[in-house]
Coordinates of C-alpha atoms and ligand atoms in Angstrom, one line a residue:
Chain A
M9 CA 13.1 -81.5 229.4
K10 CA 13.8 -84.6 227.4
Q11 CA 13.3 -83.2 224.1
F12 CA 15.3 -81.1 225.5
W13 CA 17.5 -83.9 226.0
V14 CA 17.6 -85.2 222.3
M15 CA 18.3 -81.7 220.8
Y16 CA 20.4 -81.4 222.5
K17 CA 22.9 -84.7 221.3
K18 CA 21.8 -84.1 217.8
E19 CA 23.7 -80.4 217.7
W20 CA 26.9 -82.5 219.3
L21 CA 26.6 -85.3 217.0
E22 CA 26.5 -82.4 214.5
A23 CA 28.8 -81.4 215.7
F24 CA 31.2 -84.2 215.4
R25 CA 30.1 -85.2 212.2
N26 CA 31.5 -81.0 210.4
W27 CA 34.8 -82.1 212.8
K28 CA 33.7 -78.7 215.0
I29 CA 34.2 -80.4 218.0
L30 CA 37.7 -80.9 217.1
W31 CA 39.1 -77.4 215.0
V32 CA 37.1 -75.4 217.5
P33 CA 39.4 -76.4 221.3
I34 CA 43.1 -77.2 218.2
V35 CA 42.1 -73.9 217.1
F36 CA 42.3 -72.2 220.9
M37 CA 44.8 -74.9 221.9
I38 CA 47.2 -73.7 219.8
L39 CA 45.9 -69.6 221.1
G40 CA 46.9 -70.9 223.8
A41 CA 49.8 -72.5 223.4
S42 CA 51.4 -70.1 220.8
Q43 CA 51.9 -67.1 223.7
P44 CA 53.8 -68.3 226.0
L45 CA 55.7 -69.5 223.1
T46 CA 56.5 -66.7 221.1
V47 CA 57.2 -64.4 224.5
Y48 CA 58.9 -66.9 224.8
Y49 CA 61.2 -67.2 222.0
M50 CA 61.1 -63.6 220.8
D51 CA 64.9 -63.3 221.2
T52 CA 65.8 -66.4 219.6
I53 CA 62.7 -65.5 216.7
L54 CA 64.3 -62.1 215.9
Q55 CA 68.2 -63.0 215.7
T56 CA 67.1 -66.0 213.1
V57 CA 64.7 -63.8 211.2
G58 CA 67.0 -61.0 211.2
G59 CA 68.2 -58.2 210.1
L60 CA 68.9 -57.0 212.7
P61 CA 73.2 -55.9 212.6
E62 CA 75.4 -58.1 213.3
G63 CA 76.3 -58.1 217.1
T64 CA 73.5 -56.6 219.0
V65 CA 72.6 -58.5 222.0
F66 CA 69.2 -57.6 222.6
D67 CA 68.5 -57.6 226.6
I68 CA 64.0 -58.1 227.1
P69 CA 64.0 -58.8 229.3
L70 CA 60.9 -62.1 230.4
P71 CA 57.9 -61.2 232.1
E72 CA 56.6 -62.6 234.5
A73 CA 54.3 -66.2 235.0
E74 CA 51.8 -64.0 236.5
E75 CA 52.0 -61.9 233.0
I76 CA 51.5 -64.5 230.7
L77 CA 48.0 -65.4 231.0
P78 CA 47.1 -61.7 230.1
A79 CA 48.4 -61.2 227.1
V80 CA 46.7 -64.9 226.1
Q81 CA 43.5 -63.6 226.8
S82 CA 43.9 -60.7 224.9
Q83 CA 44.2 -63.5 221.8
F84 CA 40.8 -64.8 223.1
N85 CA 39.4 -61.5 222.7
Q86 CA 41.0 -61.2 220.1
I87 CA 40.7 -64.0 217.3
G88 CA 38.9 -66.2 220.0
L89 CA 36.3 -64.5 219.5
L90 CA 35.8 -64.5 216.2
I91 CA 36.6 -68.4 215.7
L92 CA 33.1 -69.5 218.2
V93 CA 30.8 -66.4 216.0
L94 CA 31.9 -67.7 212.6
A95 CA 31.8 -71.9 214.3
F96 CA 28.1 -71.2 215.6
M97 CA 26.6 -68.2 213.4
G98 CA 24.8 -71.3 211.6
S99 CA 23.5 -72.9 214.2
T100 CA 20.0 -71.3 214.2
A101 CA 19.7 -68.7 210.8
G102 CA 21.5 -71.7 208.9
E103 CA 18.8 -73.3 209.7
R104 CA 16.3 -70.8 208.4
Q105 CA 18.3 -70.5 206.0
H106 CA 18.5 -74.1 204.4
G107 CA 14.4 -75.0 205.8
T108 CA 15.6 -77.6 207.8
H109 CA 13.2 -75.7 210.9
L110 CA 9.6 -76.4 208.6
M111 CA 9.7 -80.1 209.6
I112 CA 11.2 -80.3 213.2
L113 CA 9.0 -77.0 214.2
S114 CA 5.8 -78.8 212.9
K115 CA 6.4 -81.8 215.3
P116 CA 5.1 -81.2 219.5
V117 CA 8.8 -79.3 219.2
S118 CA 9.0 -75.9 221.8
E119 CA 11.4 -73.3 219.8
A120 CA 12.4 -72.0 224.1
N121 CA 14.1 -75.8 222.6
F122 CA 14.8 -75.0 219.3
I123 CA 16.9 -72.3 220.5
L124 CA 17.4 -73.3 224.0
S125 CA 19.9 -76.9 222.9
K126 CA 21.3 -75.6 220.9
A127 CA 22.9 -72.4 222.7
A128 CA 23.1 -75.1 224.9
Q129 CA 25.1 -77.2 222.7
A130 CA 27.2 -73.7 221.9
Y131 CA 28.3 -72.8 225.7
S132 CA 29.9 -77.2 226.4
L133 CA 31.8 -76.9 223.6
S134 CA 32.7 -73.3 223.4
F135 CA 33.7 -74.1 227.2
M136 CA 35.4 -76.4 226.5
A137 CA 38.0 -75.2 223.4
Y138 CA 38.9 -72.3 225.8
A139 CA 39.4 -74.7 228.8
G140 CA 41.7 -76.6 226.6
G141 CA 43.9 -73.5 225.3
I142 CA 44.0 -72.7 229.0
A143 CA 44.9 -75.2 229.9
A144 CA 47.7 -74.6 227.0
A145 CA 48.5 -71.7 228.0
V146 CA 49.0 -72.7 231.2
Y147 CA 51.8 -75.9 229.9
Y148 CA 53.9 -74.0 228.5
T149 CA 53.5 -70.8 230.6
V150 CA 54.7 -73.3 234.1
I151 CA 57.4 -75.0 231.6
L152 CA 58.9 -71.9 230.4
F153 CA 58.3 -69.3 232.8
G154 CA 57.9 -70.8 236.6
S155 CA 54.7 -71.8 238.9
L156 CA 51.6 -69.4 238.9
E157 CA 48.9 -70.5 240.9
P158 CA 46.0 -72.0 240.8
V159 CA 43.5 -70.1 242.7
H160 CA 44.3 -66.8 240.5
V161 CA 44.7 -69.4 237.1
L162 CA 41.1 -70.8 238.2
K163 CA 39.1 -67.2 239.2
G164 CA 40.4 -65.5 236.0
A165 CA 39.7 -67.8 233.2
S166 CA 36.4 -68.4 235.3
I167 CA 35.9 -64.3 235.1
Y168 CA 36.2 -64.6 230.9
A169 CA 34.3 -67.4 230.6
V170 CA 31.5 -65.1 231.7
W171 CA 31.7 -62.8 229.0
L172 CA 32.5 -65.4 226.0
A173 CA 29.1 -66.1 227.3
F174 CA 27.7 -62.8 226.9
V175 CA 29.2 -63.1 223.4
I176 CA 27.2 -66.4 222.2
S177 CA 23.1 -65.3 223.5
L178 CA 24.5 -62.0 222.3
L179 CA 25.4 -64.6 218.5
F180 CA 22.1 -66.3 219.3
F181 CA 19.8 -63.0 220.3
F182 CA 20.9 -62.3 216.3
S183 CA 20.7 -65.2 214.8
S184 CA 16.5 -64.8 216.0
F185 CA 15.3 -63.0 213.6
I186 CA 17.8 -61.9 211.3
K187 CA 18.5 -64.8 208.3
G188 CA 21.6 -65.0 206.7
Y189 CA 24.5 -65.8 208.3
G190 CA 26.7 -62.3 208.0
G191 CA 24.6 -59.9 209.4
A192 CA 23.7 -62.8 213.2
A193 CA 27.5 -62.9 212.8
F194 CA 29.0 -58.5 211.9
L195 CA 26.4 -57.7 214.4
T196 CA 27.5 -59.7 217.4
L197 CA 31.1 -59.3 216.8
I198 CA 29.8 -55.3 217.2
T199 CA 29.0 -55.0 219.8
A200 CA 31.3 -57.4 221.3
L201 CA 33.4 -55.0 219.8
L202 CA 31.7 -51.5 221.8
V203 CA 31.4 -53.4 225.2
S204 CA 34.3 -53.6 225.4
L205 CA 35.9 -50.3 224.6
S206 CA 32.8 -48.1 225.7
A207 CA 34.3 -50.2 229.3
S208 CA 37.5 -49.5 228.6
F209 CA 37.4 -45.7 227.8
L210 CA 34.9 -45.4 231.0
P211 CA 35.4 -47.2 233.8
E212 CA 34.7 -45.6 236.4
R213 CA 31.1 -44.8 234.4
L214 CA 29.5 -48.5 233.3
I215 CA 31.1 -50.1 236.4
Y216 CA 29.0 -52.8 235.8
S217 CA 28.9 -53.4 232.1
P218 CA 29.6 -56.8 231.0
G219 CA 33.0 -55.3 229.0
T220 CA 34.8 -54.7 232.1
L221 CA 34.9 -58.4 232.6
S222 CA 38.2 -58.9 231.2
A223 CA 39.6 -56.3 232.5
Q224 CA 38.7 -57.8 236.2
S225 CA 39.9 -61.9 234.5
S226 CA 43.5 -59.4 234.7
S227 CA 43.6 -58.4 237.3
L228 CA 42.9 -61.8 239.2
Y229 CA 45.3 -63.0 237.3
L230 CA 48.0 -60.5 238.2
T231 CA 47.2 -60.8 241.4
G232 CA 44.1 -62.4 243.1
S233 CA 41.7 -60.0 243.3
S234 CA 39.5 -57.9 241.4
S235 CA 38.4 -54.7 241.1
A236 CA 35.7 -52.3 242.3
G237 CA 32.2 -52.9 240.8
F238 CA 33.0 -57.4 240.2
L239 CA 30.7 -58.7 241.9
G240 CA 28.0 -56.2 240.3
A241 CA 28.7 -56.5 236.1
L242 CA 29.3 -60.4 238.1
F243 CA 25.7 -60.8 237.9
F244 CA 24.8 -58.1 235.4
T245 CA 26.4 -60.0 232.9
L246 CA 25.1 -63.6 233.9
F247 CA 21.5 -61.7 233.9
L248 CA 21.8 -60.7 231.0
T249 CA 23.6 -63.3 228.7
A250 CA 19.0 -65.0 230.7
G251 CA 18.1 -62.1 229.2
L252 CA 19.6 -62.1 226.0
L253 CA 18.5 -66.0 225.3
T254 CA 14.7 -65.4 226.9
A255 CA 15.1 -62.9 224.4
A256 CA 15.9 -65.1 221.2
C257 CA 13.3 -67.5 222.5
I258 CA 10.7 -65.0 222.2
L259 CA 11.9 -63.3 218.6
F260 CA 12.0 -67.0 216.9
K261 CA 9.1 -67.4 218.3
K262 CA 7.4 -65.4 216.4
K263 CA 9.8 -64.2 213.4
K264 CA 10.5 -68.8 213.0
L265 CA 8.7 -68.6 209.0
A266 CA 9.1 -65.2 207.9
Chain B
M19 CA -12.1 -84.4 212.5
L20 CA -10.8 -81.1 211.7
R21 CA -12.0 -77.7 210.0
V22 CA -11.2 -75.5 209.0
T23 CA -13.0 -71.5 208.8
G24 CA -12.5 -68.3 207.6
V25 CA -8.7 -68.6 209.1
Q26 CA -7.1 -65.4 206.6
K27 CA -3.4 -64.2 206.6
T28 CA -1.6 -61.7 205.0
Y29 CA 1.9 -60.5 203.3
G30 CA 2.0 -57.2 203.6
K31 CA -0.2 -56.0 200.3
T32 CA -0.9 -59.7 199.5
T33 CA -4.1 -61.9 201.4
A34 CA -2.4 -65.1 201.2
V35 CA -5.0 -66.9 202.9
D36 CA -8.4 -65.4 202.9
N37 CA -10.9 -66.2 204.4
A38 CA -10.8 -70.1 203.7
D39 CA -13.2 -72.6 205.3
L40 CA -12.6 -76.5 205.2
H41 CA -13.4 -79.9 206.0
I42 CA -11.8 -82.3 206.6
K43 CA -13.1 -85.6 206.7
K44 CA -12.5 -88.4 208.4
D45 CA -11.0 -91.8 206.2
R46 CA -11.3 -88.9 202.8
C47 CA -7.6 -88.0 200.5
T48 CA -7.8 -84.4 200.5
A49 CA -6.9 -82.9 197.5
L50 CA -6.3 -78.6 197.4
I51 CA -5.9 -78.1 193.7
G52 CA -5.1 -74.1 192.9
P53 CA -2.3 -72.6 190.6
N54 CA 0.6 -71.6 192.7
G55 CA 0.8 -68.4 194.2
A56 CA -3.2 -70.0 195.2
G57 CA -1.8 -69.8 199.0
K58 CA -1.8 -73.5 198.8
T59 CA 1.6 -73.3 201.5
T60 CA -0.2 -71.1 203.1
L61 CA -3.2 -73.0 204.2
L62 CA -1.5 -75.8 204.5
S63 CA 1.1 -73.5 207.1
I64 CA -1.8 -72.4 209.1
I65 CA -3.3 -75.8 209.9
T66 CA -0.6 -77.2 210.3
G67 CA 0.1 -74.1 212.8
L68 CA 3.9 -73.3 211.8
L69 CA 2.1 -70.2 210.9
K70 CA -0.4 -68.4 212.5
P71 CA -3.9 -67.0 211.0
E72 CA -4.4 -63.5 211.2
K73 CA -8.1 -64.6 211.4
G74 CA -10.4 -67.5 212.0
Q75 CA -9.1 -71.3 213.4
V76 CA -8.6 -74.5 212.7
T77 CA -10.3 -76.9 214.6
L78 CA -9.7 -80.9 215.6
S79 CA -12.0 -83.0 216.9
G80 CA -10.2 -84.8 219.7
S81 CA -8.1 -84.1 223.1
Q82 CA -4.6 -83.7 222.6
K83 CA -3.5 -79.2 223.3
D84 CA -1.2 -80.2 220.5
R85 CA -1.9 -80.9 217.4
R86 CA 0.8 -81.0 215.9
E87 CA 0.3 -84.6 218.0
V88 CA -1.0 -86.0 216.1
I89 CA -0.6 -84.3 211.7
G90 CA 2.8 -86.0 209.8
Y91 CA 3.7 -82.9 207.8
L92 CA 5.9 -82.8 204.4
P93 CA 6.6 -79.4 202.9
Q94 CA 6.8 -78.4 200.0
F95 CA 10.4 -78.6 199.3
P96 CA 11.5 -81.0 203.2
Q97 CA 15.1 -79.6 203.6
F98 CA 16.7 -82.6 206.1
Y99 CA 20.1 -82.1 208.1
N100 CA 21.6 -83.9 205.6
W101 CA 25.0 -84.9 207.6
M102 CA 22.5 -87.7 209.1
T103 CA 21.3 -91.5 207.4
G104 CA 18.0 -91.4 206.1
R105 CA 16.9 -94.0 209.7
E106 CA 18.7 -91.7 212.1
Y107 CA 16.8 -88.6 210.5
I108 CA 13.1 -90.7 211.3
R109 CA 14.6 -91.9 214.4
Y110 CA 15.3 -88.5 215.3
A111 CA 12.1 -87.2 214.7
G112 CA 10.4 -90.1 216.2
E113 CA 13.0 -89.0 219.8
L114 CA 11.1 -85.7 218.9
F115 CA 7.0 -87.2 219.1
G116 CA 8.5 -88.0 223.1
L117 CA 9.4 -91.9 222.1
S118 CA 12.2 -93.5 223.0
R119 CA 15.2 -94.3 221.5
K120 CA 14.1 -98.5 220.7
V121 CA 11.3 -97.3 219.8
A122 CA 11.8 -95.0 217.4
D123 CA 15.0 -96.7 215.7
S124 CA 12.5 -100.0 215.3
R125 CA 10.0 -97.2 213.7
A126 CA 12.0 -96.1 211.7
E127 CA 13.3 -99.3 210.2
E128 CA 9.1 -99.8 209.4
L129 CA 8.9 -96.7 207.9
L130 CA 12.1 -97.4 205.6
A131 CA 10.3 -100.7 204.7
V132 CA 7.1 -98.8 204.7
T133 CA 8.2 -96.1 201.7
G134 CA 11.3 -98.5 199.8
L135 CA 14.1 -96.9 201.2
E136 CA 15.3 -99.6 203.4
K137 CA 18.4 -100.7 201.2
S138 CA 19.7 -96.3 201.7
G139 CA 18.5 -95.9 206.0
T140 CA 22.3 -96.1 206.4
K141 CA 23.6 -93.8 203.7
R142 CA 24.0 -90.1 204.1
I143 CA 20.8 -88.1 203.1
A144 CA 23.2 -85.7 201.3
S145 CA 23.3 -88.7 198.8
Y146 CA 19.8 -89.9 198.3
S147 CA 18.1 -88.7 195.0
G148 CA 15.0 -86.1 194.5
G149 CA 12.2 -89.3 195.1
M150 CA 14.0 -90.6 197.9
K151 CA 14.7 -87.6 199.8
Q152 CA 10.2 -87.1 199.0
R153 CA 9.3 -90.9 200.2
L154 CA 11.6 -90.8 203.2
G155 CA 9.9 -86.7 204.0
I156 CA 7.0 -88.9 203.6
A157 CA 8.9 -91.3 206.1
Q158 CA 8.9 -89.0 208.6
A159 CA 5.4 -87.3 208.7
L160 CA 4.2 -91.3 209.9
V161 CA 6.7 -91.2 212.4
N162 CA 3.9 -90.8 215.2
H163 CA 1.1 -92.4 212.8
P164 CA -1.2 -89.1 212.2
E165 CA -4.4 -89.2 211.6
L166 CA -3.8 -86.2 209.5
L167 CA -1.5 -85.9 206.5
I168 CA -0.5 -83.0 205.3
L169 CA 1.4 -83.1 201.9
D170 CA 2.5 -80.1 200.4
E171 CA 2.8 -80.6 197.1
P172 CA 4.2 -83.8 196.9
V173 CA 4.8 -85.0 192.7
S174 CA 5.1 -81.6 191.9
S175 CA 9.1 -81.8 191.6
L176 CA 9.2 -85.4 190.7
D177 CA 9.3 -86.3 187.3
P178 CA 6.0 -88.9 185.9
F179 CA 8.3 -91.9 187.5
G180 CA 8.7 -90.6 190.7
R181 CA 5.7 -89.8 191.2
R182 CA 4.2 -92.8 189.9
E183 CA 5.8 -94.3 193.1
V184 CA 4.4 -91.6 195.6
I185 CA 0.8 -91.2 194.2
E186 CA 0.9 -95.1 194.8
L187 CA 2.3 -95.2 198.5
M188 CA -0.4 -92.5 199.2
E189 CA -3.2 -94.8 197.9
K190 CA -1.0 -97.5 200.2
L191 CA -1.6 -94.8 203.0
K192 CA -5.1 -93.6 203.3
K193 CA -6.1 -96.8 203.8
D194 CA -5.0 -96.3 207.5
T195 CA -5.2 -92.4 207.5
A196 CA -6.9 -88.7 206.8
I197 CA -4.9 -87.0 204.6
L198 CA -4.6 -83.2 203.0
F199 CA -2.2 -83.1 199.4
S200 CA -2.6 -79.6 197.6
T201 CA -1.5 -80.4 194.6
H202 CA -1.0 -78.3 190.5
V203 CA -0.6 -81.6 188.8
L204 CA -4.0 -82.9 188.2
G205 CA -3.8 -85.9 187.3
E206 CA -2.4 -87.4 189.9
A207 CA -4.9 -86.0 192.7
E208 CA -8.0 -87.1 190.5
Q209 CA -6.4 -90.7 190.7
V210 CA -5.5 -90.3 195.1
S211 CA -8.5 -87.8 195.6
D212 CA -11.6 -88.4 197.2
D213 CA -13.0 -84.5 198.5
V214 CA -11.6 -81.5 196.4
Y215 CA -11.2 -78.2 197.0
M216 CA -9.8 -75.4 194.5
M217 CA -7.7 -72.1 195.3
K218 CA -7.3 -69.1 193.0
N219 CA -5.4 -65.8 194.3
G220 CA -5.9 -67.3 198.7
K221 CA -9.9 -68.2 197.4
I222 CA -11.9 -71.2 198.3
I223 CA -13.6 -71.3 194.8
M224 CA -14.8 -74.5 194.7
E225 CA -15.6 -77.4 197.0
S226 CA -16.4 -80.9 196.2
T227 CA -16.5 -84.5 195.9
L228 CA -14.5 -86.5 192.6
A229 CA -17.9 -87.6 191.7
D230 CA -19.7 -84.9 192.3
L231 CA -17.7 -83.2 190.1
K232 CA -17.3 -85.3 187.8
K233 CA -20.7 -85.9 187.0
N234 CA -22.1 -82.2 187.2
Y235 CA -19.6 -81.5 185.0
A236 CA -19.9 -83.7 182.6
L237 CA -20.3 -82.5 179.0
P238 CA -23.3 -85.2 177.0
V239 CA -21.1 -86.0 175.0
F240 CA -21.4 -89.5 173.3
L241 CA -18.5 -91.8 171.4
I242 CA -18.7 -94.2 169.4
E243 CA -16.9 -96.8 167.1
T244 CA -18.3 -99.4 164.7
K245 CA -17.6 -101.9 162.5
G246 CA -20.7 -100.7 159.9
E247 CA -20.5 -98.1 157.3
I248 CA -20.0 -94.3 159.8
Q249 CA -20.4 -92.1 157.5
E250 CA -24.5 -94.0 157.1
L251 CA -24.7 -93.7 161.3
A252 CA -23.8 -90.1 161.4
E253 CA -26.2 -89.1 159.3
A254 CA -28.6 -90.9 160.8
F255 CA -27.6 -89.1 164.3
Q256 CA -27.8 -86.1 162.4
G257 CA -31.1 -85.9 161.6
E258 CA -32.3 -86.7 165.8
N259 CA -33.6 -84.2 166.2
W260 CA -31.8 -83.3 170.7
V261 CA -28.3 -83.4 168.4
E262 CA -27.0 -80.5 168.6
A263 CA -23.2 -81.8 166.2
V264 CA -21.9 -84.9 165.0
E265 CA -18.1 -85.0 164.3
L266 CA -16.3 -87.8 162.6
D267 CA -12.8 -87.9 164.1
G268 CA -10.3 -91.1 163.5
G269 CA -13.0 -93.6 163.0
K270 CA -15.0 -92.4 166.6
L271 CA -18.1 -90.3 165.7
R272 CA -18.1 -87.8 168.3
I273 CA -22.1 -87.1 169.0
H274 CA -22.6 -83.7 171.2
A275 CA -26.6 -84.4 172.9
A276 CA -29.2 -81.6 173.6
N277 CA -28.3 -83.3 177.6
M278 CA -27.3 -86.0 179.5
T279 CA -30.5 -87.8 179.5
Q280 CA -32.2 -88.0 175.5
G281 CA -28.4 -88.3 175.0
R282 CA -27.8 -91.6 176.6
D283 CA -31.2 -92.5 175.7
G284 CA -31.3 -91.5 171.9
V285 CA -27.6 -93.1 171.6
L286 CA -28.9 -96.3 172.4
R287 CA -32.1 -95.6 170.8
L288 CA -30.2 -95.3 168.3
L289 CA -27.9 -98.4 167.3
R290 CA -30.5 -100.0 168.3
D291 CA -32.9 -98.9 166.1
T292 CA -30.0 -98.8 162.9
N293 CA -28.9 -102.6 163.7
A294 CA -25.7 -101.2 163.9
L295 CA -22.8 -102.7 164.5
Y296 CA -20.8 -100.8 167.0
T297 CA -18.2 -101.7 168.4
K298 CA -18.4 -99.1 171.6
V299 CA -20.4 -96.4 173.4
E300 CA -19.1 -94.3 175.8
A301 CA -20.1 -90.8 177.6
E302 CA -17.0 -88.9 177.1
S303 CA -15.2 -89.3 180.3
V304 CA -14.2 -85.0 181.6
S305 CA -11.1 -84.6 183.3
L306 CA -10.5 -83.1 186.1
E307 CA -8.5 -80.6 184.4
D308 CA -10.8 -79.7 182.2
I309 CA -11.9 -79.6 184.9
F310 CA -10.4 -77.3 186.4
V311 CA -9.3 -74.9 184.2
K312 CA -13.1 -73.9 183.6
V313 CA -13.4 -73.2 186.9
M314 CA -10.5 -71.3 187.0
D315 CA -12.2 -69.4 184.4
R316 CA -14.7 -68.2 185.4
Ligands
LIG1 N1 6.9 -65.6 204.0 C1 5.9 -64.7 202.6 N2 6.1 -63.3 202.7 C2 5.7 -63.3 201.9 N3 4.6 -63.1 200.5 C3 4.3 -64.3 200.7 C4 4.9 -65.3 201.9 N4 4.5 -66.4 201.4 C5 3.6 -66.8 200.5 N5 3.3 -65.7 200.0 C6 2.5 -65.2 199.1 O1 1.4 -65.1 199.8 C7 0.7 -65.9 198.1 C8 0.5 -67.4 198.6 O2 1.9 -67.8 198.1 P1 1.8 -70.1 198.4 O3 0.7 -70.0 200.4 O4 3.4 -70.3 198.5 O5 1.0 -70.1 197.5 P2 0.9 -71.9 196.6 O6 1.5 -73.0 197.7 O7 -0.7 -72.1 196.2 O8 1.9 -71.6 195.7 C9 2.1 -66.0 196.7 O9 1.3 -64.7 196.0 C10 2.9 -65.7 197.8 O10 3.8 -64.5 196.9
LIG2 MG1 3.4 -73.9 197.3

């Protein structure tokens, strides 16, 4: 356990030295803030950027405050996921590609600590960034659109975080046996996309799929209540996440020198 | 202290290590010599525990359950976290062995001094030269006071100056710890090693102590320098029945004797009998390189 903390701290130091600790949260905060801002100022933007005939009066009704966060979340689901995958795709693949792991693993270091310390740091930084993004979104939503129900926000945001955790575990799973950076990143994004799409096309069939969590989260934002299969999907996703991480440790142990 | 028995490892169709046996003794420096692709790196990786052999085993005397606890390892191409400083890296290595941060830090300071990096300890590793990285690699391998230090080609990638430094360091270190190192640079190996293993196509094809090796492969050739008339002396040798050939080689005589004993006796006797004004008499030494070439050609 002590060794895990030593390695976890090293990952943080690295994130600090290569500025990841700054840029990942900043990107999320910009993503979070930009949604309420652009929606609110859409009117003005359209008029200045123009091209519209003189005197056209636009009367788009402003959405309700609750409707903003689901839109923010769809931003996170597209750009946010890509950012996280880019930020952490080198975590194990990079060590294997450069060979920095050889001097580490020739010491009495467990392969599980090697993978899990990296995963833990990726989770910590991702959740920090995500929380920052949500905070920025909530801040501008409340200022521009009116108040939100804190409990709804908290529930909605935490459920989506579970989906993020699942995607990060996919990344660690794939990079435990794929050497290149690109391959693991690509497979992670494709898998995440397939899981999302399949869940939205077949919501009755795949009621417990991790892909349903973003819809559950939207529904929590909007109404504060979830739809059918919520708990099942939540626990199944947590179970898959743990399973993927375990598999990552086992596969890495086998493939570490290849 | 460490025994390798019947170790085998294949990659597809290549047998990288083929039924290798090795016995590393305490307080000795063992060289593993072989051309590129002989299987040295693979064998050393198996000994450190990075790779699992398909057959055979590695046993270490002592009671630790993980042999990595008492081994120090420098890979052939050491790669560091370049964003760390040298001192941070050694400290991190120490903490991985379970040392407290404080103890690891003072160990780091100590090892930077041993390896001559005390001035560079606070610089990022990214700015280190090849020789400095190699020394840092040795420093991190020493952090746990290893009983066995394993160095994979510690000098091959260095310029002559860097080689000198690393060899001198190894000479210092071998007083306190057993060393096993691989190389295809033989001049240096000759300087530090006590035991020699030669490897080819995954097989250990020769094992010996360096001293025995030199004795067994010594050629019965003698070099003589003289102030007197060299031509006369050459003719005198030519007349002896134990002499197979005499060469005149830039003011030196090279006498090829039939064998070592007859040669030793004969040379001295003849020099005395002819009252030769010799200035130097020596048995021609055989280098590890000569032996290596011979063994590899067999
Ligand atoms: N990871 C690997 N995959 C496939 N073949 C390998 C691998 N590592 C080594 N080999 C092969 O095993 C043989 C021995 O390699 P190596 O142990 O690196 O030799 P050396 O260190 O003596 O140069 C070579 O033929 C090499 O091509
Ligand atoms: Mg090698």
